[in-house]
């Protein structure tokens, strides 16, 4: 049934991804009244240098800490 596609910058930990996927699945099931087996979550990670916002490269706008 639902396929949830998320795009984010590279750098999320395995634990963050697991928690995020679990949370998205739980909420999709609650809202759409479907079983967890019906939900697919895809995380597509991008380099900040390949992402722009407000006319700037995100690698320059949001440098690593």
PDB file of C-alpha atoms in Angstrom:
ATOM      1  CA  UNK A   1       0.000   0.000   0.000  1.00  0.00           C
ATOM      2  CA  UNK A   2       1.861   3.194   1.013  1.00  0.00           C
ATOM      3  CA  UNK A   3       5.430   3.797  -0.065  1.00  0.00           C
ATOM      4  CA  UNK A   4       6.990   6.647   1.903  1.00  0.00           C
ATOM      5  CA  UNK A   5      10.038   8.175   0.253  1.00  0.00           C
ATOM      6  CA  UNK A   6      12.223  10.473   2.358  1.00  0.00           C
ATOM      7  CA  UNK A   7      15.162  12.494   1.068  1.00  0.00           C
ATOM      8  CA  UNK A   8      17.718  13.729   3.563  1.00  0.00           C
ATOM      9  CA  UNK A   9      21.361  14.648   3.851  1.00  0.00           C
ATOM     10  CA  UNK A  10      23.884  11.894   4.443  1.00  0.00           C
ATOM     11  CA  UNK A  11      24.959  11.368   8.004  1.00  0.00           C
ATOM     12  CA  UNK A  12      22.035   9.820   9.862  1.00  0.00           C
ATOM     13  CA  UNK A  13      23.097   6.991  12.154  1.00  0.00           C
ATOM     14  CA  UNK A  14      21.686   3.487  11.817  1.00  0.00           C
ATOM     15  CA  UNK A  15      19.739   4.027  15.053  1.00  0.00           C
ATOM     16  CA  UNK A  16      18.230   7.292  13.770  1.00  0.00           C
ATOM     17  CA  UNK A  17      17.125   5.537  10.577  1.00  0.00           C
ATOM     18  CA  UNK A  18      15.593   2.640  12.515  1.00  0.00           C
ATOM     19  CA  UNK A  19      13.708   5.025  14.805  1.00  0.00           C
ATOM     20  CA  UNK A  20      12.542   7.170  11.882  1.00  0.00           C
ATOM     21  CA  UNK A  21      11.333   4.158   9.872  1.00  0.00           C
ATOM     22  CA  UNK A  22       9.534   2.764  12.931  1.00  0.00           C
ATOM     23  CA  UNK A  23       7.843   6.124  13.621  1.00  0.00           C
ATOM     24  CA  UNK A  24       6.797   6.671  10.004  1.00  0.00           C
ATOM     25  CA  UNK A  25       5.408   3.130   9.771  1.00  0.00           C
ATOM     26  CA  UNK A  26       3.480   3.453  13.045  1.00  0.00           C
ATOM     27  CA  UNK A  27       1.922   6.765  12.000  1.00  0.00           C
ATOM     28  CA  UNK A  28       1.091   5.560   8.487  1.00  0.00           C
ATOM     29  CA  UNK A  29      -0.706   2.553  10.001  1.00  0.00           C
ATOM     30  CA  UNK A  30      -2.593   4.751  12.459  1.00  0.00           C
ATOM     31  CA  UNK A  31      -3.697   7.269   9.849  1.00  0.00           C
ATOM     32  CA  UNK A  32      -4.281   4.922   6.907  1.00  0.00           C
ATOM     33  CA  UNK A  33      -5.612   1.981   8.937  1.00  0.00           C
ATOM     34  CA  UNK A  34      -3.265  -0.527   7.352  1.00  0.00           C
ATOM     35  CA  UNK A  35      -0.961  -3.224   8.751  1.00  0.00           C
ATOM     36  CA  UNK A  36       2.782  -2.543   9.154  1.00  0.00           C
ATOM     37  CA  UNK A  37       3.500  -5.162   6.481  1.00  0.00           C
ATOM     38  CA  UNK A  38       1.835  -2.881   3.941  1.00  0.00           C
ATOM     39  CA  UNK A  39       4.165   0.076   4.580  1.00  0.00           C
ATOM     40  CA  UNK A  40       7.480   0.593   2.771  1.00  0.00           C
ATOM     41  CA  UNK A  41       9.886   3.379   3.747  1.00  0.00           C
ATOM     42  CA  UNK A  42      12.738   4.412   1.447  1.00  0.00           C
ATOM     43  CA  UNK A  43      15.470   6.741   2.678  1.00  0.00           C
ATOM     44  CA  UNK A  44      17.417   8.444  -0.086  1.00  0.00           C
ATOM     45  CA  UNK A  45      20.519  10.180   1.267  1.00  0.00           C
ATOM     46  CA  UNK A  46      22.112  13.069  -0.614  1.00  0.00           C
ATOM     47  CA  UNK A  47      25.410  14.885  -0.228  1.00  0.00           C
ATOM     48  CA  UNK A  48      24.901  18.478   0.901  1.00  0.00           C
ATOM     49  CA  UNK A  49      26.921  19.617  -2.116  1.00  0.00           C
ATOM     50  CA  UNK A  50      24.212  18.116  -4.354  1.00  0.00           C
ATOM     51  CA  UNK A  51      21.370  19.911  -2.573  1.00  0.00           C
ATOM     52  CA  UNK A  52      20.456  23.576  -2.891  1.00  0.00           C
ATOM     53  CA  UNK A  53      18.158  25.781  -0.835  1.00  0.00           C
ATOM     54  CA  UNK A  54      17.461  29.507  -1.112  1.00  0.00           C
ATOM     55  CA  UNK A  55      19.843  29.754  -4.049  1.00  0.00           C
ATOM     56  CA  UNK A  56      22.807  28.321  -2.143  1.00  0.00           C
ATOM     57  CA  UNK A  57      24.545  24.971  -1.835  1.00  0.00           C
ATOM     58  CA  UNK A  58      23.551  23.364   1.441  1.00  0.00           C
ATOM     59  CA  UNK A  59      27.191  22.383   1.990  1.00  0.00           C
ATOM     60  CA  UNK A  60      27.961  26.114   2.265  1.00  0.00           C
ATOM     61  CA  UNK A  61      24.765  27.156   3.984  1.00  0.00           C
ATOM     62  CA  UNK A  62      24.922  24.384   6.588  1.00  0.00           C
ATOM     63  CA  UNK A  63      28.589  23.432   7.015  1.00  0.00           C
ATOM     64  CA  UNK A  64      29.373  20.363   9.095  1.00  0.00           C
ATOM     65  CA  UNK A  65      29.868  20.974  12.775  1.00  0.00           C
TER      66      UNK A  65
END
